[in-house]
């Protein structure tokens, strides 16, 4: 079983007691926040190393680093091979600042997108614009509803109710 499969089985287990799982996530989120605080001090530095080396560097277990890599993967400039990842797999934490911020907003991770380190990267207006952009990403806009007696949009010339509206 790969590291990612083991992580997901542990983190999203349906068999684990809810209180145990809640404590697990609370502990993980504190460690995740600590890693981001360190990464955001120098956001242009492309940190890389093996999964095990990065876990040691940031003071977390290999499993916690796997969870972190799973979470940050969509924000990276070049995605890591997280599905086949083992302890000795070389990975990169070279993230896109804007993508990372928007993904944190999308994940509703206010403890991450409100980190003080973001103030040195983006000004207040830019953070607000990225916040709004992230909120709009998952907004579904429905088109105008076609009335049953209106001409059918397929171009047949018939009323909608007698054509595609059946």
mmCIF file of C-alpha atoms in Angstrom:
data_model
loop_
_atom_site.group_PDB
_atom_site.id
_atom_site.type_symbol
_atom_site.label_atom_id
_atom_site.label_comp_id
_atom_site.label_asym_id
_atom_site.label_seq_id
_atom_site.Cartn_x
_atom_site.Cartn_y
_atom_site.Cartn_z
ATOM 1 C CA UNK A 1 0.000 0.000 0.000
ATOM 2 C CA UNK A 2 1.392 3.432 -0.946
ATOM 3 C CA UNK A 3 1.898 6.218 1.580
ATOM 4 C CA UNK A 4 -1.056 8.149 0.153
ATOM 5 C CA UNK A 5 -3.419 5.173 0.460
ATOM 6 C CA UNK A 6 -2.286 4.607 4.054
ATOM 7 C CA UNK A 7 -2.761 8.308 4.866
ATOM 8 C CA UNK A 8 -6.242 8.454 3.373
ATOM 9 C CA UNK A 9 -7.277 5.213 5.068
ATOM 10 C CA UNK A 10 -6.194 6.631 8.424
ATOM 11 C CA UNK A 11 -7.426 10.200 7.981
ATOM 12 C CA UNK A 12 -10.805 9.394 6.446
ATOM 13 C CA UNK A 13 -11.578 6.144 8.238
ATOM 14 C CA UNK A 14 -15.262 5.411 8.768
ATOM 15 C CA UNK A 15 -14.425 2.881 11.497
ATOM 16 C CA UNK A 16 -12.503 5.229 13.791
ATOM 17 C CA UNK A 17 -14.272 6.820 16.755
ATOM 18 C CA UNK A 18 -15.446 10.359 15.871
ATOM 19 C CA UNK A 19 -13.679 11.923 18.871
ATOM 20 C CA UNK A 20 -10.400 10.196 18.026
ATOM 21 C CA UNK A 21 -10.678 11.384 14.421
ATOM 22 C CA UNK A 22 -11.495 14.923 15.568
ATOM 23 C CA UNK A 23 -8.366 15.004 17.783
ATOM 24 C CA UNK A 24 -6.338 13.549 14.896
ATOM 25 C CA UNK A 25 -7.415 16.392 12.577
ATOM 26 C CA UNK A 26 -6.953 19.105 15.214
ATOM 27 C CA UNK A 27 -3.383 17.899 15.789
ATOM 28 C CA UNK A 28 -2.724 17.637 12.052
ATOM 29 C CA UNK A 29 -4.061 21.151 11.328
ATOM 30 C CA UNK A 30 -1.687 22.650 13.926
ATOM 31 C CA UNK A 31 1.265 20.910 12.290
ATOM 32 C CA UNK A 32 0.077 21.914 8.812
ATOM 33 C CA UNK A 33 -0.177 25.545 9.947
ATOM 34 C CA UNK A 34 3.373 25.385 11.317
ATOM 35 C CA UNK A 35 4.728 24.070 7.997
ATOM 36 C CA UNK A 36 2.952 26.814 6.036
ATOM 37 C CA UNK A 37 4.272 29.489 8.404
ATOM 38 C CA UNK A 38 7.808 28.290 7.642
ATOM 39 C CA UNK A 39 7.209 28.004 3.879
ATOM 40 C CA UNK A 40 5.616 31.453 3.574
ATOM 41 C CA UNK A 41 8.613 33.192 5.150
ATOM 42 C CA UNK A 42 10.407 32.677 1.835
ATOM 43 C CA UNK A 43 7.719 31.799 -0.750
ATOM 44 C CA UNK A 44 10.087 32.006 -3.738
ATOM 45 C CA UNK A 45 12.358 29.246 -2.390
ATOM 46 C CA UNK A 46 11.658 25.937 -4.128
ATOM 47 C CA UNK A 47 11.945 23.493 -1.216
ATOM 48 C CA UNK A 48 12.541 19.892 -2.232
ATOM 49 C CA UNK A 49 13.785 16.606 -0.831
ATOM 50 C CA UNK A 50 12.578 13.129 -0.089
ATOM 51 C CA UNK A 51 9.338 12.704 1.815
ATOM 52 C CA UNK A 52 11.317 11.489 4.831
ATOM 53 C CA UNK A 53 13.782 14.431 4.677
ATOM 54 C CA UNK A 54 10.958 16.966 4.503
ATOM 55 C CA UNK A 55 9.144 15.275 7.391
ATOM 56 C CA UNK A 56 12.308 15.563 9.509
ATOM 57 C CA UNK A 57 12.911 19.156 8.372
ATOM 58 C CA UNK A 58 9.423 20.263 9.466
ATOM 59 C CA UNK A 59 9.216 18.050 12.565
ATOM 60 C CA UNK A 60 6.332 15.825 11.483
ATOM 61 C CA UNK A 61 5.882 12.121 10.797
ATOM 62 C CA UNK A 62 6.160 10.710 7.281
ATOM 63 C CA UNK A 63 2.379 10.112 7.342
ATOM 64 C CA UNK A 64 1.682 13.741 8.286
ATOM 65 C CA UNK A 65 4.024 14.928 5.530
ATOM 66 C CA UNK A 66 2.122 12.680 3.124
ATOM 67 C CA UNK A 67 -1.124 14.390 4.159
ATOM 68 C CA UNK A 68 0.519 17.779 3.718
ATOM 69 C CA UNK A 69 1.757 16.833 0.233
ATOM 70 C CA UNK A 70 -1.727 15.593 -0.650
ATOM 71 C CA UNK A 71 -3.192 18.937 0.416
ATOM 72 C CA UNK A 72 -0.692 21.209 -1.315
ATOM 73 C CA UNK A 73 -0.450 19.215 -4.560
ATOM 74 C CA UNK A 74 -3.046 21.264 -6.491
ATOM 75 C CA UNK A 75 -1.152 24.464 -5.638
ATOM 76 C CA UNK A 76 2.244 23.308 -6.897
ATOM 77 C CA UNK A 77 3.821 24.571 -10.098
ATOM 78 C CA UNK A 78 4.663 20.944 -10.968
ATOM 79 C CA UNK A 79 2.575 18.257 -9.208
ATOM 80 C CA UNK A 80 4.369 15.532 -7.261
ATOM 81 C CA UNK A 81 3.838 11.816 -7.965
ATOM 82 C CA UNK A 82 1.736 11.495 -4.804
ATOM 83 C CA UNK A 83 -0.066 8.303 -5.831
ATOM 84 C CA UNK A 84 3.185 6.298 -6.073
ATOM 85 C CA UNK A 85 5.046 8.176 -3.337
ATOM 86 C CA UNK A 86 7.294 6.314 -0.880
ATOM 87 C CA UNK A 87 9.588 7.626 1.877
ATOM 88 C CA UNK A 88 12.522 7.993 -0.520
ATOM 89 C CA UNK A 89 10.554 9.713 -3.314
ATOM 90 C CA UNK A 90 11.939 13.171 -4.108
ATOM 91 C CA UNK A 91 9.178 15.784 -3.971
ATOM 92 C CA UNK A 92 8.992 19.545 -4.379
ATOM 93 C CA UNK A 93 7.093 22.203 -2.458
ATOM 94 C CA UNK A 94 7.453 24.825 -5.219
ATOM 95 C CA UNK A 95 3.997 26.375 -5.005
ATOM 96 C CA UNK A 96 2.204 29.123 -6.897
ATOM 97 C CA UNK A 97 1.380 31.844 -4.334
ATOM 98 C CA UNK A 98 -1.968 32.840 -5.845
ATOM 99 C CA UNK A 99 -3.122 29.261 -6.421
ATOM 100 C CA UNK A 100 -2.188 28.314 -2.864
ATOM 101 C CA UNK A 101 -4.073 31.258 -1.366
ATOM 102 C CA UNK A 102 -7.180 30.559 -3.457
ATOM 103 C CA UNK A 103 -7.097 26.838 -2.621
ATOM 104 C CA UNK A 104 -6.890 27.685 1.083
ATOM 105 C CA UNK A 105 -9.940 29.927 0.728
ATOM 106 C CA UNK A 106 -11.762 27.238 -1.268
ATOM 107 C CA UNK A 107 -10.972 24.689 1.471
ATOM 108 C CA UNK A 108 -12.386 27.132 4.048
ATOM 109 C CA UNK A 109 -9.055 26.931 5.897
ATOM 110 C CA UNK A 110 -9.216 30.370 7.522
ATOM 111 C CA UNK A 111 -6.371 29.423 9.908
ATOM 112 C CA UNK A 112 -4.180 29.198 6.779
ATOM 113 C CA UNK A 113 -5.311 32.017 4.492
ATOM 114 C CA UNK A 114 -5.327 34.420 7.465
ATOM 115 C CA UNK A 115 -1.703 33.692 8.387
ATOM 116 C CA UNK A 116 0.230 36.957 8.971
ATOM 117 C CA UNK A 117 2.901 35.798 6.487
ATOM 118 C CA UNK A 118 0.471 36.453 3.610
ATOM 119 C CA UNK A 119 0.681 40.199 4.397
ATOM 120 C CA UNK A 120 4.307 40.224 3.209
ATOM 121 C CA UNK A 121 3.328 38.447 -0.035
ATOM 122 C CA UNK A 122 0.088 40.224 -1.024
ATOM 123 C CA UNK A 123 -1.352 43.599 -0.091
ATOM 124 C CA UNK A 124 -4.884 43.786 1.340
ATOM 125 C CA UNK A 125 -6.488 44.575 -2.047
ATOM 126 C CA UNK A 126 -4.799 41.629 -3.760
ATOM 127 C CA UNK A 127 -5.800 39.248 -0.934
ATOM 128 C CA UNK A 128 -9.389 40.474 -1.177
ATOM 129 C CA UNK A 129 -9.416 40.031 -4.972
ATOM 130 C CA UNK A 130 -8.007 36.486 -4.650
ATOM 131 C CA UNK A 131 -10.554 35.717 -1.922
ATOM 132 C CA UNK A 132 -13.448 36.797 -4.149
ATOM 133 C CA UNK A 133 -12.013 34.898 -7.118
ATOM 134 C CA UNK A 134 -11.764 31.727 -5.005
ATOM 135 C CA UNK A 135 -15.333 32.114 -3.768
ATOM 136 C CA UNK A 136 -16.597 32.477 -7.345
ATOM 137 C CA UNK A 137 -14.752 29.330 -8.541
ATOM 138 C CA UNK A 138 -17.453 26.995 -7.254
ATOM 139 C CA UNK A 139 -20.455 29.222 -7.887
ATOM 140 C CA UNK A 140 -22.866 27.761 -10.419
ATOM 141 C CA UNK A 141 -24.676 30.288 -12.578
ATOM 142 C CA UNK A 142 -27.836 28.984 -14.202
ATOM 143 C CA UNK A 143 -28.801 30.252 -17.626
ATOM 144 C CA UNK A 144 -32.125 31.883 -18.442
ATOM 145 C CA UNK A 145 -35.018 29.435 -18.282
ATOM 146 C CA UNK A 146 -36.730 28.824 -21.608
ATOM 147 C CA UNK A 147 -40.478 29.437 -21.545
ATOM 148 C CA UNK A 148 -42.623 26.612 -22.929
ATOM 149 C CA UNK A 149 -44.167 28.887 -25.594
ATOM 150 C CA UNK A 150 -40.869 30.466 -26.700
ATOM 151 C CA UNK A 151 -39.121 29.379 -29.917
ATOM 152 C CA UNK A 152 -36.965 26.293 -29.372
ATOM 153 C CA UNK A 153 -33.238 27.139 -29.036
ATOM 154 C CA UNK A 154 -32.347 24.216 -31.358
ATOM 155 C CA UNK A 155 -33.472 26.354 -34.299
ATOM 156 C CA UNK A 156 -36.333 24.163 -35.511
ATOM 157 C CA UNK A 157 -38.805 27.055 -35.558
ATOM 158 C CA UNK A 158 -41.236 25.155 -33.323
ATOM 159 C CA UNK A 159 -42.314 26.177 -29.855
ATOM 160 C CA UNK A 160 -40.111 24.731 -27.119
ATOM 161 C CA UNK A 161 -43.037 22.718 -25.704
ATOM 162 C CA UNK A 162 -43.523 20.942 -29.052
ATOM 163 C CA UNK A 163 -39.825 20.284 -29.683
ATOM 164 C CA UNK A 164 -36.997 19.776 -27.185
ATOM 165 C CA UNK A 165 -39.169 20.557 -24.156
ATOM 166 C CA UNK A 166 -41.083 17.294 -24.321
#
